[in-house]
Amino acid sequence: MKTLLVAEYRDGRLLGSTYDLVAFASQLGGESAMFLVGSDSDLPQYDGTLYLADSAKYGEFNPSVHKQLLLDVIDKEQPDMVVFNHSSYGWDLAPRVALAMGAAQISEVVDIVDGALVTPVCNAKLRREIKAKTAKCVVTLQAGAFTLSGEPSGTVAVEKIECDAKSLVVFNGYEESEAGGVDLSKAEIIVSAGRGIGKPENLEIIRSLAKALKGEYGASRPVVDSEWAEHNRQVGTTGQTVSPKLYVACGISGAIQHIAGMKKSEFIVAVNTDRDAPIGEVADVLVVADLKQFVPALTERLAG
Amino acid sequence: MKILVCMKQVPDMESKFRINDQGSWYDESDLAWRMNEYDEYSVEQAILLKEQVGEGDLTVLSIGPKRIQETMKKALAMGCDRGVHVNDVKVHEKDPFEIASIIAEFAKDKNFDMIFTGMQSQDRGSGQVGVLVAEMLNLPCITTIVDFAFDNGTVNAKRELEGGVKAKVSAQAPVLVTCQLGLNSPRYPTLPNIMKAKKKELAVVEVGDLLTVESRLETPKISLPEKKSGGLILEGEVGDLVEQLVTLLKERTTVFA
Ligand SMILES: Cc1cc2nc3c(=O)[nH]c(=O)nc-3n(C[C@H](O)[C@H](O)[C@H](O)COP(=O)(O)OP(=O)(O)OC[C@H]3O[C@@H](n4cnc5c(N)ncnc54)[C@H](O)[C@@H]3O)c2cc1C
């Protein structure tokens, strides 16, 4: 199996998730090469050819141009599989490339079983094995599903590439998330509210428990999206990454984007009415209960 | 202004899922169905755009069996003008490439000024369909948007990246955007609007009339994940649960130290 790995750059830096691609390729076995729109100043540690286009010239986000740069390399290398991260860059670019190649795409791969690729369905409550019918295929990898066992190492053989495709969109730069507020990454105890709290008034139940435990309160994304809590309380891939001694997830189902932000917690308690909620996969203790009854009772017990 | 919004009906994610007899998909009986969460934001954004420009025609398209009409009616009650139900009892066997081809085939000669889709579906989550439709129609596509503004034919959007950073992107209409959670606050249909929606056009097109390609993915096998975690599950009376948890926290953590 010959793979082409599509590395990722953000704000002039190589993203560490690039090494997930390397881990995946080595699990598959066979030759690989790498593609990057980036610069000489931060190159991946990898033994192989790196096709490098200059991000100063082509931009870090410019799908139609990145697509063309990549298609030229695919033409030359003839890989069996083109591998992306399932990230904001990868899920944007991969389908464009797959369509142009006439290839099937398998998104958010978490495992390889007997040659079939496994992807999650229904918030990871189900697993699905998929095979491409086309000779070549494109895949995106779930963040953290494949990781290098050791430190990355190696030296790339850089081959510079150019193209003159037309941009269909204009990239006007980045906007940082609002700074300030709490730094949850330093908290030792976090009690988080999920959509299961039902209504904004119930956030108070979660805050009271956090207070009784002398910790901070956090939230899942829907709670923040509904403006029941500030964005600086959000835990997950598009919020903060935390690793407290105790994390209590109340009414949180355990979507991968949430788990990615809290799975390094030392001890995880989940409170959920759904015994099958995927949060159970990472929880040390799953309390099957209605948080509206259980959480106040726990708070009272701790205060008493 | 002509606007298209693509919507999918999905099972409630809190359902208890079982595998069907063929082991090829989840058993669809006894499931509650609802609008894909990401599509709630795209339907809302499409309606907001129509309200902003003050005129236009907003079509909601959905592919699936008859039951999806219930969810389409919700989109109509929210404010879409007309519905196109692409009737397909085997929609779960279609791959993202086929679904996108069906939508592109429908849209290709309709000159939509804007197309909205969700960034992914909650059940399959491929995140491919919107992008593929745009590529098939040769439209600029901005994915994963959390902010949308339309000004005289220019779309100014913000894409959400990891860590909450946003990329500011603009493009000239016609554009396809894929909507991320939190883009806006989807409205609840009011009773008068639910009544009005009953009179709105809901055309049915047979999938065979729009499907011109073959699938690219092999019929999947689907299974329940093995429970990996050695985590404890506590069930019972709230009072007992509290005592059990406090004991566990004392034994296994240092939070009371
Ligand atoms: C690109 C991308 C980035 C994302 N980034 C993030 C992120 O950073 N952080 C994040 O959290 N999400 C993120 N998400 C969203 C994520 O996919 C989920 O939609 C989200 O985490 C779900 O939040 P939730 O668990 O609170 O809600 P739901 O999934 O709706 O779960 C609610 C849970 O509450 C339980 N419940 C209901 N009532 C009660 C009750 N009375 N008592 C106890 N339990 C109850 C239910 O059983 C269910 O398990 C992202 C998604 C995408 C696509």
Coordinates of C-alpha atoms and ligand atoms in Angstrom, one line a residue:
Chain A
M1 CA 0.0 0.0 0.0
K2 CA 1.5 3.3 -1.1
T3 CA 0.2 6.3 0.9
L4 CA 0.5 10.1 0.4
L5 CA 0.2 11.9 3.8
V6 CA -1.2 15.4 3.8
A7 CA 0.5 17.4 6.6
E8 CA -1.0 20.5 8.1
Y9 CA 0.3 24.0 8.9
R10 CA -1.3 26.7 11.1
D11 CA 0.1 30.2 11.7
G12 CA 3.5 29.2 10.4
R13 CA 3.8 26.0 12.4
L14 CA 3.6 22.4 11.6
L15 CA 0.7 20.7 13.5
G16 CA 1.6 17.8 15.7
S17 CA -1.3 15.8 14.3
T18 CA 0.9 15.3 11.2
Y19 CA 2.5 12.4 13.1
D20 CA -0.9 10.7 13.4
L21 CA -0.6 10.3 9.6
V22 CA 2.8 8.8 9.9
A23 CA 1.6 6.3 12.6
F24 CA -1.3 5.3 10.4
A25 CA 0.9 4.8 7.3
S26 CA 3.4 2.6 9.3
Q27 CA 0.5 0.5 10.6
L28 CA -0.6 -0.1 7.0
G29 CA 2.9 -0.7 5.9
G30 CA 4.4 0.1 2.5
E31 CA 5.9 3.2 1.0
S32 CA 4.8 6.7 1.8
A33 CA 5.4 10.3 0.8
M34 CA 4.3 13.6 2.4
F35 CA 2.7 16.8 1.1
L36 CA 2.7 20.1 2.9
V37 CA 1.8 23.7 2.2
G38 CA 4.2 25.2 4.7
S39 CA 7.8 26.5 4.8
D40 CA 11.4 25.4 5.4
S41 CA 11.3 27.0 8.8
D42 CA 9.3 24.2 10.4
L43 CA 9.6 20.9 8.6
P44 CA 8.3 17.5 9.8
Q45 CA 10.7 14.9 11.2
Y46 CA 10.0 12.1 8.7
D47 CA 12.2 9.8 6.5
G48 CA 10.8 10.3 3.0
T49 CA 10.0 12.8 0.3
L50 CA 8.2 15.9 1.3
Y51 CA 6.5 17.8 -1.5
L52 CA 6.5 21.3 -0.2
A53 CA 4.6 24.3 -1.5
D54 CA 5.2 27.7 0.0
S55 CA 2.4 28.8 2.4
A56 CA 3.6 32.4 2.0
K57 CA 2.7 32.2 -1.6
Y58 CA -0.3 29.8 -1.6
G59 CA -1.8 30.6 1.8
E60 CA -2.6 28.3 4.7
F61 CA -6.2 28.1 3.6
N62 CA -6.9 28.1 -0.1
P63 CA -8.8 25.0 -1.1
S64 CA -8.9 25.2 -4.9
V65 CA -5.1 25.9 -5.0
H66 CA -4.1 23.3 -2.4
K67 CA -6.3 20.8 -4.3
Q68 CA -4.4 21.5 -7.5
L69 CA -1.0 21.3 -5.8
L70 CA -2.0 18.0 -4.3
L71 CA -3.4 16.6 -7.6
D72 CA -0.1 17.3 -9.3
V73 CA 1.7 15.3 -6.7
I74 CA -0.9 12.5 -6.8
D75 CA -0.3 12.3 -10.6
K76 CA 3.4 11.9 -10.1
E77 CA 3.4 9.6 -7.0
Q78 CA 0.3 7.5 -7.9
P79 CA -0.5 6.6 -4.3
D80 CA -3.1 4.0 -3.5
M81 CA -4.4 6.1 -0.6
V82 CA -4.3 9.8 0.3
V83 CA -4.4 10.4 4.0
F84 CA -5.6 13.5 5.8
N85 CA -6.4 14.3 9.4
H86 CA -10.1 14.6 10.1
S87 CA -9.6 18.2 11.0
S88 CA -10.9 21.6 9.8
Y89 CA -8.3 21.4 7.1
G90 CA -8.7 17.8 6.2
W91 CA -12.4 17.5 6.1
D92 CA -12.5 20.6 3.9
L93 CA -9.9 19.5 1.4
A94 CA -10.3 15.7 1.3
P95 CA -13.6 15.5 -0.6
R96 CA -12.4 18.0 -3.2
V97 CA -9.4 15.8 -3.9
A98 CA -11.4 12.5 -3.8
L99 CA -13.9 13.8 -6.3
A100 CA -11.2 15.0 -8.7
M101 CA -9.4 11.6 -8.4
G102 CA -12.7 9.7 -9.0
A103 CA -11.9 8.0 -5.7
A104 CA -14.0 7.0 -2.7
Q105 CA -13.5 8.8 0.6
I106 CA -13.7 7.2 4.1
S107 CA -14.1 9.8 6.8
E108 CA -12.9 9.7 10.4
V109 CA -11.2 6.4 10.5
V110 CA -10.5 5.1 14.0
D111 CA -9.2 1.6 13.3
I112 CA -8.1 -0.9 10.7
V113 CA -9.6 -4.4 11.0
D114 CA -8.8 -7.1 8.4
G115 CA -8.1 -4.6 5.7
A116 CA -11.4 -2.7 6.3
L117 CA -11.4 0.7 7.8
V118 CA -13.6 1.4 10.9
T119 CA -15.5 4.6 11.4
P120 CA -17.9 5.6 14.2
V121 CA -21.6 6.0 13.6
C122 CA -24.2 7.7 15.8
N123 CA -21.9 9.4 18.3
A124 CA -19.7 6.2 18.4
K125 CA -22.6 4.1 19.7
L126 CA -22.0 2.0 16.6
R127 CA -18.9 1.0 14.6
R128 CA -18.9 0.6 10.9
E129 CA -16.5 -1.3 8.6
I130 CA -16.1 0.2 5.2
K131 CA -14.1 -0.6 2.0
A132 CA -13.6 1.5 -1.0
K133 CA -14.8 0.1 -4.3
T134 CA -12.4 2.4 -6.2
A135 CA -8.8 1.4 -6.8
K136 CA -7.6 4.5 -5.0
C137 CA -9.1 6.1 -2.0
V138 CA -8.9 9.1 0.3
V139 CA -9.2 8.8 4.1
T140 CA -9.4 11.1 7.0
L141 CA -8.2 10.0 10.5
Q142 CA -10.0 10.8 13.7
A143 CA -7.7 12.9 16.0
G144 CA -5.7 10.7 18.3
A145 CA -6.9 7.4 16.9
F146 CA -3.4 6.6 15.5
T147 CA -0.4 7.9 17.4
L148 CA 3.3 7.3 17.2
S149 CA 4.7 5.1 19.9
G150 CA 7.9 7.0 20.2
E151 CA 9.2 10.5 19.4
P152 CA 9.0 11.5 15.7
S153 CA 12.3 11.3 13.9
G154 CA 13.8 11.4 10.4
T155 CA 14.9 13.9 7.8
V156 CA 12.7 14.8 4.9
A157 CA 14.0 15.1 1.3
V158 CA 12.3 18.3 0.2
E159 CA 10.9 18.7 -3.3
K160 CA 9.5 22.1 -3.9
I161 CA 6.3 22.3 -5.9
E162 CA 4.3 25.1 -7.6
C163 CA 1.1 25.6 -9.5
D164 CA -1.0 28.4 -10.8
A165 CA -4.6 27.4 -10.0
K166 CA -7.2 30.1 -9.3
S167 CA -8.5 30.8 -5.8
L168 CA -12.3 30.7 -5.4
V169 CA -12.2 32.2 -1.9
V170 CA -10.2 34.9 -0.1
F171 CA -8.6 34.0 3.2
N172 CA -8.5 37.1 5.4
G173 CA -6.5 35.8 8.3
Y174 CA -7.2 34.3 11.7
E175 CA -9.2 35.5 14.6
E176 CA -8.1 34.1 18.0
S177 CA -10.7 32.9 20.5
E178 CA -11.4 35.5 23.1
A179 CA -8.7 35.5 25.7
G180 CA -9.2 35.9 29.4
G181 CA -11.6 34.3 31.8
V182 CA -10.8 31.0 33.6
D183 CA -7.9 28.8 32.6
L184 CA -9.5 25.4 33.1
S185 CA -6.3 23.7 32.1
K186 CA -4.9 24.6 35.6
A187 CA -8.0 23.5 37.5
E188 CA -7.7 20.4 39.8
I189 CA -11.4 19.7 39.9
I190 CA -13.9 20.4 37.2
V191 CA -17.6 19.7 37.1
S192 CA -19.0 20.1 33.6
A193 CA -22.6 20.7 32.5
G194 CA -23.9 19.2 29.2
R195 CA -27.1 19.6 27.3
G196 CA -28.6 17.2 29.8
I197 CA -29.0 20.1 32.2
G198 CA -32.1 20.9 30.1
K199 CA -32.3 24.6 30.9
P200 CA -30.0 27.5 31.8
E201 CA -31.3 27.7 35.4
N202 CA -30.0 24.2 36.0
L203 CA -26.4 25.4 35.5
E204 CA -26.6 26.5 39.1
I205 CA -26.8 22.9 40.2
I206 CA -23.5 22.3 38.5
R207 CA -21.9 25.4 39.8
S208 CA -22.9 24.5 43.4
L209 CA -21.3 21.1 43.1
A210 CA -18.1 22.7 41.7
K211 CA -18.1 25.0 44.6
A212 CA -18.7 22.3 47.2
L213 CA -15.7 20.4 45.6
K214 CA -13.6 23.6 45.5
G215 CA -13.3 23.3 41.8
E216 CA -14.3 25.1 38.6
Y217 CA -17.3 24.5 36.4
G218 CA -17.0 23.7 32.7
A219 CA -19.4 23.0 29.9
S220 CA -19.9 21.1 26.7
R221 CA -20.4 22.9 23.5
P222 CA -24.2 23.0 23.3
V223 CA -24.3 24.7 26.7
V224 CA -21.9 27.4 25.3
D225 CA -23.6 27.6 21.9
S226 CA -26.9 28.3 23.8
E227 CA -25.1 31.1 25.6
W228 CA -25.8 29.4 29.0
A229 CA -22.1 29.6 29.7
E230 CA -19.1 31.5 28.4
H231 CA -16.9 30.1 25.7
N232 CA -13.9 30.0 28.1
R233 CA -15.8 27.3 30.0
Q234 CA -16.0 25.0 27.0
V235 CA -14.1 21.7 27.2
G236 CA -13.1 20.0 23.9
T237 CA -11.4 20.3 20.6
T238 CA -12.8 23.7 19.9
G239 CA -12.5 24.8 23.6
Q240 CA -10.0 24.0 26.3
T241 CA -8.0 20.8 26.9
V242 CA -8.1 19.9 30.6
S243 CA -6.4 17.3 32.9
P244 CA -7.8 17.7 36.4
K245 CA -7.6 15.2 39.2
L246 CA -11.3 14.9 39.0
Y247 CA -13.7 15.6 36.1
V248 CA -17.4 15.2 36.7
A249 CA -19.4 15.2 33.4
C250 CA -23.1 15.9 34.1
G251 CA -25.5 15.3 31.2
I252 CA -22.7 15.0 28.7
S253 CA -23.0 12.2 26.1
G254 CA -19.3 11.9 25.4
A255 CA -18.9 13.0 21.7
I256 CA -15.3 12.5 20.5
Q257 CA -14.8 16.3 20.4
H258 CA -15.6 16.6 24.0
I259 CA -13.7 13.5 25.1
A260 CA -10.6 14.8 23.3
G261 CA -10.6 17.7 25.7
M262 CA -10.9 15.8 29.0
K263 CA -9.7 12.2 28.6
K264 CA -6.4 12.9 30.3
S265 CA -8.3 13.7 33.6
E266 CA -7.0 11.4 36.4
F267 CA -10.5 10.3 37.5
I268 CA -13.7 10.7 35.5
V269 CA -17.2 10.5 36.9
A270 CA -20.1 10.7 34.5
V271 CA -23.7 11.4 35.6
N272 CA -26.1 10.3 32.8
T273 CA -29.6 8.9 32.4
D274 CA -28.4 6.9 29.4
R275 CA -26.6 3.8 30.5
D276 CA -25.2 3.4 26.9
A277 CA -23.9 7.0 26.7
P278 CA -20.4 6.9 25.0
I279 CA -19.0 8.9 28.0
G280 CA -19.1 5.5 29.8
E281 CA -16.1 4.5 27.6
V282 CA -13.8 6.9 29.4
A283 CA -15.5 7.2 32.7
D284 CA -14.1 5.5 35.8
V285 CA -17.5 5.7 37.3
L286 CA -20.8 6.1 35.4
V287 CA -23.6 7.1 37.7
V288 CA -26.9 6.2 35.9
A289 CA -29.2 8.9 37.3
D290 CA -31.0 12.1 36.6
L291 CA -28.5 14.9 37.3
K292 CA -31.3 17.1 38.6
Q293 CA -31.8 14.7 41.5
F294 CA -28.3 13.3 41.9
V295 CA -26.1 16.4 41.7
P296 CA -27.9 18.4 44.3
A297 CA -28.0 15.4 46.6
L298 CA -24.2 15.0 46.2
T299 CA -23.7 18.7 46.8
E300 CA -25.7 18.5 50.0
R301 CA -23.8 15.4 51.2
L302 CA -20.5 17.2 50.6
A303 CA -21.6 20.4 52.4
G304 CA -23.1 18.4 55.3
Chain B
M1 CA -32.7 35.4 -4.5
K2 CA -32.9 31.6 -4.9
I3 CA -31.7 29.6 -1.9
L4 CA -31.4 25.9 -1.4
V5 CA -30.9 24.2 2.0
C6 CA -30.2 20.5 2.3
M7 CA -31.5 18.7 5.3
K8 CA -31.3 15.2 6.7
Q9 CA -33.5 13.4 9.2
V10 CA -31.5 11.4 11.7
P11 CA -32.4 9.2 14.7
D12 CA -32.3 10.7 18.2
M13 CA -28.7 10.0 19.4
E14 CA -30.0 9.1 22.9
S15 CA -31.8 6.1 21.4
K16 CA -30.8 2.6 22.2
F17 CA -29.4 1.3 18.9
R18 CA -29.7 -2.3 17.6
I19 CA -28.2 -3.9 14.5
N20 CA -30.6 -5.0 11.7
D21 CA -30.9 -8.6 10.7
Q22 CA -28.4 -8.3 7.9
G23 CA -25.8 -6.7 10.1
S24 CA -25.6 -3.9 7.6
W25 CA -27.2 -1.0 9.4
Y26 CA -29.0 0.0 12.6
D27 CA -32.5 -1.3 13.0
E28 CA -34.8 1.6 12.2
S29 CA -37.9 0.4 14.1
D30 CA -38.6 2.1 17.5
L31 CA -36.4 5.0 16.8
A32 CA -37.4 8.7 17.3
W33 CA -36.4 10.8 14.3
R34 CA -35.4 14.5 14.2
M35 CA -33.7 17.1 12.1
N36 CA -29.9 16.7 12.0
E37 CA -28.6 19.2 14.5
Y38 CA -26.2 20.8 12.1
D39 CA -29.0 21.3 9.6
E40 CA -31.1 23.2 12.1
Y41 CA -28.4 25.9 11.9
S42 CA -28.3 25.8 8.1
V43 CA -32.1 26.0 7.8
E44 CA -32.1 29.0 10.2
Q45 CA -29.2 30.7 8.4
A46 CA -31.0 30.3 5.0
I47 CA -34.2 31.8 6.5
L48 CA -32.2 34.7 8.1
L49 CA -30.7 35.4 4.7
K50 CA -34.0 35.5 3.0
E51 CA -35.3 37.8 5.6
Q52 CA -32.3 40.0 5.2
V53 CA -32.6 40.4 1.4
G54 CA -36.4 40.8 1.8
E55 CA -37.3 38.6 -1.2
G56 CA -36.6 35.2 -2.6
D57 CA -37.5 31.6 -2.7
L58 CA -36.1 29.1 -0.3
T59 CA -36.2 25.4 -1.1
V60 CA -35.5 22.7 1.5
L61 CA -34.4 19.4 0.0
S62 CA -34.2 16.1 1.8
I63 CA -33.5 12.5 0.7
G64 CA -35.1 9.5 2.4
P65 CA -38.3 7.5 2.9
K66 CA -41.7 8.9 3.6
R67 CA -41.1 9.6 7.3
I68 CA -38.7 12.4 6.5
Q69 CA -41.7 14.6 5.4
E70 CA -42.4 15.1 9.1
T71 CA -39.0 16.8 9.6
M72 CA -39.4 18.6 6.3
K73 CA -42.6 20.1 7.6
K74 CA -40.6 21.5 10.5
A75 CA -38.3 23.2 8.1
L76 CA -41.3 24.6 6.2
A77 CA -42.8 25.8 9.5
M78 CA -39.5 27.5 10.4
G79 CA -39.8 29.5 7.2
C80 CA -38.7 27.6 4.1
D81 CA -41.0 28.3 1.2
R82 CA -41.1 24.9 -0.5
G83 CA -39.9 21.3 0.0
V84 CA -38.5 18.8 -2.4
H85 CA -38.6 15.3 -1.0
V86 CA -36.4 12.9 -2.9
N87 CA -38.1 9.6 -2.2
D88 CA -35.6 6.9 -1.4
V89 CA -36.4 4.0 0.9
K90 CA -32.7 2.8 0.6
V91 CA -31.1 6.1 1.5
H92 CA -29.0 4.4 4.2
E93 CA -27.3 2.3 1.5
K94 CA -26.1 5.4 -0.4
D95 CA -22.6 6.7 0.1
P96 CA -21.8 10.4 0.4
F97 CA -20.8 10.5 -3.3
E98 CA -24.2 9.3 -4.4
I99 CA -26.1 11.6 -2.0
A100 CA -24.1 14.6 -3.3
S101 CA -24.6 13.5 -6.9
I102 CA -28.4 13.4 -6.3
I103 CA -28.4 16.9 -4.9
A104 CA -26.1 18.3 -7.6
E105 CA -28.3 16.7 -10.3
F106 CA -31.3 18.5 -8.8
A107 CA -29.5 21.8 -8.3
K108 CA -27.5 22.0 -11.5
D109 CA -30.0 23.9 -13.7
K110 CA -31.8 25.8 -10.9
N111 CA -29.3 28.7 -10.5
F112 CA -29.4 28.9 -6.7
D113 CA -27.6 32.0 -5.4
M114 CA -26.8 30.3 -2.1
I115 CA -26.7 26.7 -0.9
F116 CA -26.6 25.8 2.8
T117 CA -25.8 22.4 4.3
G118 CA -24.8 21.1 7.7
M119 CA -21.1 20.4 8.1
Q120 CA -21.9 16.8 8.7
S121 CA -24.8 14.5 9.8
Q122 CA -25.0 13.3 13.4
D123 CA -25.4 9.6 12.4
R124 CA -22.8 9.1 9.8
G125 CA -20.7 12.2 10.1
S126 CA -18.8 11.9 6.9
G127 CA -18.6 15.7 6.4
Q128 CA -18.4 15.1 2.7
V129 CA -21.8 15.9 1.1
G130 CA -21.7 19.7 1.2
V131 CA -18.2 19.9 -0.2
L132 CA -18.9 17.4 -2.9
V133 CA -22.1 19.2 -4.0
A134 CA -20.1 22.4 -4.3
E135 CA -17.3 20.8 -6.3
M136 CA -19.8 19.1 -8.6
L137 CA -21.5 22.4 -9.3
N138 CA -18.1 24.3 -9.5
L139 CA -19.1 26.6 -6.6
P140 CA -16.8 28.1 -4.0
C141 CA -17.4 26.3 -0.7
I142 CA -16.7 27.4 2.8
T143 CA -17.0 24.7 5.4
T144 CA -17.6 24.6 9.2
I145 CA -18.9 28.2 9.4
V146 CA -19.7 29.8 12.8
D147 CA -20.4 33.2 11.4
F148 CA -22.1 34.3 8.2
A149 CA -22.7 37.7 6.6
F150 CA -24.0 38.5 3.2
D151 CA -23.4 41.8 1.6
N152 CA -24.3 42.6 -2.0
G153 CA -23.3 39.2 -3.3
T154 CA -20.2 38.8 -1.1
V155 CA -20.2 36.1 1.6
N156 CA -18.1 36.9 4.6
A157 CA -17.8 33.8 6.8
K158 CA -15.7 32.6 9.7
R159 CA -14.6 29.0 9.7
E160 CA -14.1 27.3 13.0
L161 CA -10.7 25.7 13.5
E162 CA -9.3 23.6 16.3
G163 CA -8.9 25.3 19.7
G164 CA -11.6 27.8 18.9
V165 CA -9.5 29.8 16.4
K166 CA -11.4 31.2 13.4
A167 CA -10.4 31.7 9.8
K168 CA -12.0 34.7 8.1
V169 CA -12.9 33.8 4.5
S170 CA -14.9 35.5 1.8
A171 CA -16.3 34.5 -1.6
Q172 CA -18.6 35.7 -4.3
A173 CA -22.1 34.2 -4.6
P174 CA -23.2 31.7 -5.6
V175 CA -21.5 30.0 -2.7
L176 CA -22.1 26.8 -0.8
V177 CA -21.5 26.9 3.0
T178 CA -21.5 24.1 5.5
C179 CA -22.8 25.1 8.9
Q180 CA -21.3 24.3 12.3
L181 CA -23.1 24.1 15.6
G182 CA -23.7 27.5 17.3
L183 CA -23.8 29.5 14.0
N184 CA -27.1 31.1 15.1
S185 CA -30.1 30.3 17.3
P186 CA -32.5 28.1 15.4
R187 CA -36.1 29.3 15.9
Y188 CA -38.9 27.1 17.1
P189 CA -41.8 26.9 14.7
T190 CA -44.9 28.8 16.1
L191 CA -48.3 27.2 15.9
P192 CA -49.6 29.7 13.2
N193 CA -46.5 28.9 11.2
I194 CA -47.0 25.1 11.6
M195 CA -50.6 25.6 10.3
K196 CA -49.3 27.7 7.4
A197 CA -46.6 25.1 6.5
K198 CA -49.3 22.6 5.8
K199 CA -50.3 24.5 2.7
K200 CA -46.8 24.9 1.4
E201 CA -45.7 22.9 -1.6
L202 CA -43.9 19.6 -0.8
A203 CA -43.0 18.0 -4.1
V204 CA -41.9 14.4 -4.3
V205 CA -39.2 13.3 -6.8
E206 CA -38.2 9.7 -7.2
V207 CA -34.5 9.1 -6.5
G208 CA -34.2 7.1 -9.7
D209 CA -34.8 10.4 -11.6
L210 CA -31.8 12.1 -10.1
L211 CA -29.3 9.3 -9.4
T212 CA -26.9 8.8 -12.3
V213 CA -23.8 7.4 -10.6
E214 CA -22.7 4.3 -8.8
S215 CA -21.6 3.9 -5.2
R216 CA -17.9 4.0 -4.4
L217 CA -18.1 2.4 -1.0
E218 CA -18.6 -1.2 -0.1
T219 CA -21.7 -2.2 1.8
P220 CA -20.6 -1.7 5.3
K221 CA -20.7 -4.1 8.2
I222 CA -22.0 -2.4 11.4
S223 CA -21.5 -3.6 14.9
L224 CA -21.8 -2.4 18.5
P225 CA -18.5 -1.4 20.0
E226 CA -17.0 -3.7 22.6
K227 CA -17.1 -2.1 26.0
K228 CA -13.4 -1.5 26.6
S229 CA -13.6 0.4 29.8
G230 CA -13.3 -1.2 33.1
G231 CA -15.4 1.6 34.4
L232 CA -17.9 1.0 37.2
I233 CA -21.6 1.5 36.5
L234 CA -23.6 2.6 39.5
E235 CA -27.4 2.3 39.5
G236 CA -30.1 2.5 42.1
E237 CA -31.5 5.0 44.6
V238 CA -30.1 8.5 44.6
G239 CA -29.2 8.4 48.3
D240 CA -27.3 5.1 47.9
L241 CA -25.6 6.4 44.7
V242 CA -24.3 9.5 46.6
E243 CA -22.8 7.3 49.4
Q244 CA -21.2 4.9 46.9
L245 CA -19.7 7.7 44.9
V246 CA -18.4 9.6 48.0
T247 CA -16.7 6.3 49.2
L248 CA -15.2 5.8 45.8
L249 CA -13.9 9.3 45.6
K250 CA -12.3 8.9 49.0
E251 CA -10.7 5.6 48.1
R252 CA -9.5 6.4 44.6
T253 CA -8.8 10.2 44.4
T254 CA -7.1 12.8 46.6
V255 CA -9.8 15.4 46.2
F256 CA -10.8 15.2 49.9
A257 CA -7.2 15.1 51.1
Ligands
LIG1 C1 -15.7 20.2 14.7 C2 -16.5 20.0 15.9 C3 -16.0 20.5 17.1 C4 -16.6 20.4 18.3 N1 -16.1 20.8 19.4 C5 -16.6 20.5 20.6 C6 -16.0 20.9 21.9 O1 -15.0 21.5 21.9 N2 -16.7 20.6 23.0 C7 -17.8 19.9 23.1 O2 -18.3 19.6 24.2 N3 -18.4 19.5 21.9 C8 -17.9 19.8 20.7 N4 -18.5 19.5 19.5 C9 -19.9 19.0 19.6 C10 -20.0 17.5 19.9 O3 -19.9 16.8 18.7 C11 -21.3 17.2 20.6 O4 -22.4 17.6 19.8 C12 -21.4 17.8 22.0 O5 -20.3 17.5 22.7 C13 -22.6 17.2 22.7 O6 -22.8 17.9 23.9 P1 -23.6 17.2 25.1 O7 -22.9 15.9 25.4 O8 -23.7 18.2 26.2 O9 -25.0 17.0 24.5 P2 -25.7 15.7 24.0 O10 -24.9 14.9 23.1 O11 -27.1 16.1 23.5 O12 -25.9 14.8 25.3 C14 -26.7 15.1 26.3 C15 -26.6 14.0 27.3 O13 -27.3 14.3 28.5 C16 -27.9 13.1 29.0 N5 -29.1 13.6 29.8 C17 -30.2 14.1 29.4 N6 -31.0 14.5 30.4 C18 -30.3 14.1 31.5 C19 -30.6 14.2 32.9 N7 -31.7 14.8 33.4 N8 -29.7 13.7 33.8 C20 -28.5 13.2 33.3 N9 -28.2 13.1 32.0 C21 -29.1 13.5 31.1 C22 -28.3 12.4 27.8 O14 -28.5 11.0 28.0 C23 -27.1 12.6 26.8 O15 -26.1 11.6 27.0 C24 -17.9 19.7 18.3 C25 -18.4 19.2 17.1 C26 -17.7 19.4 15.9 C27 -18.3 18.8 14.7

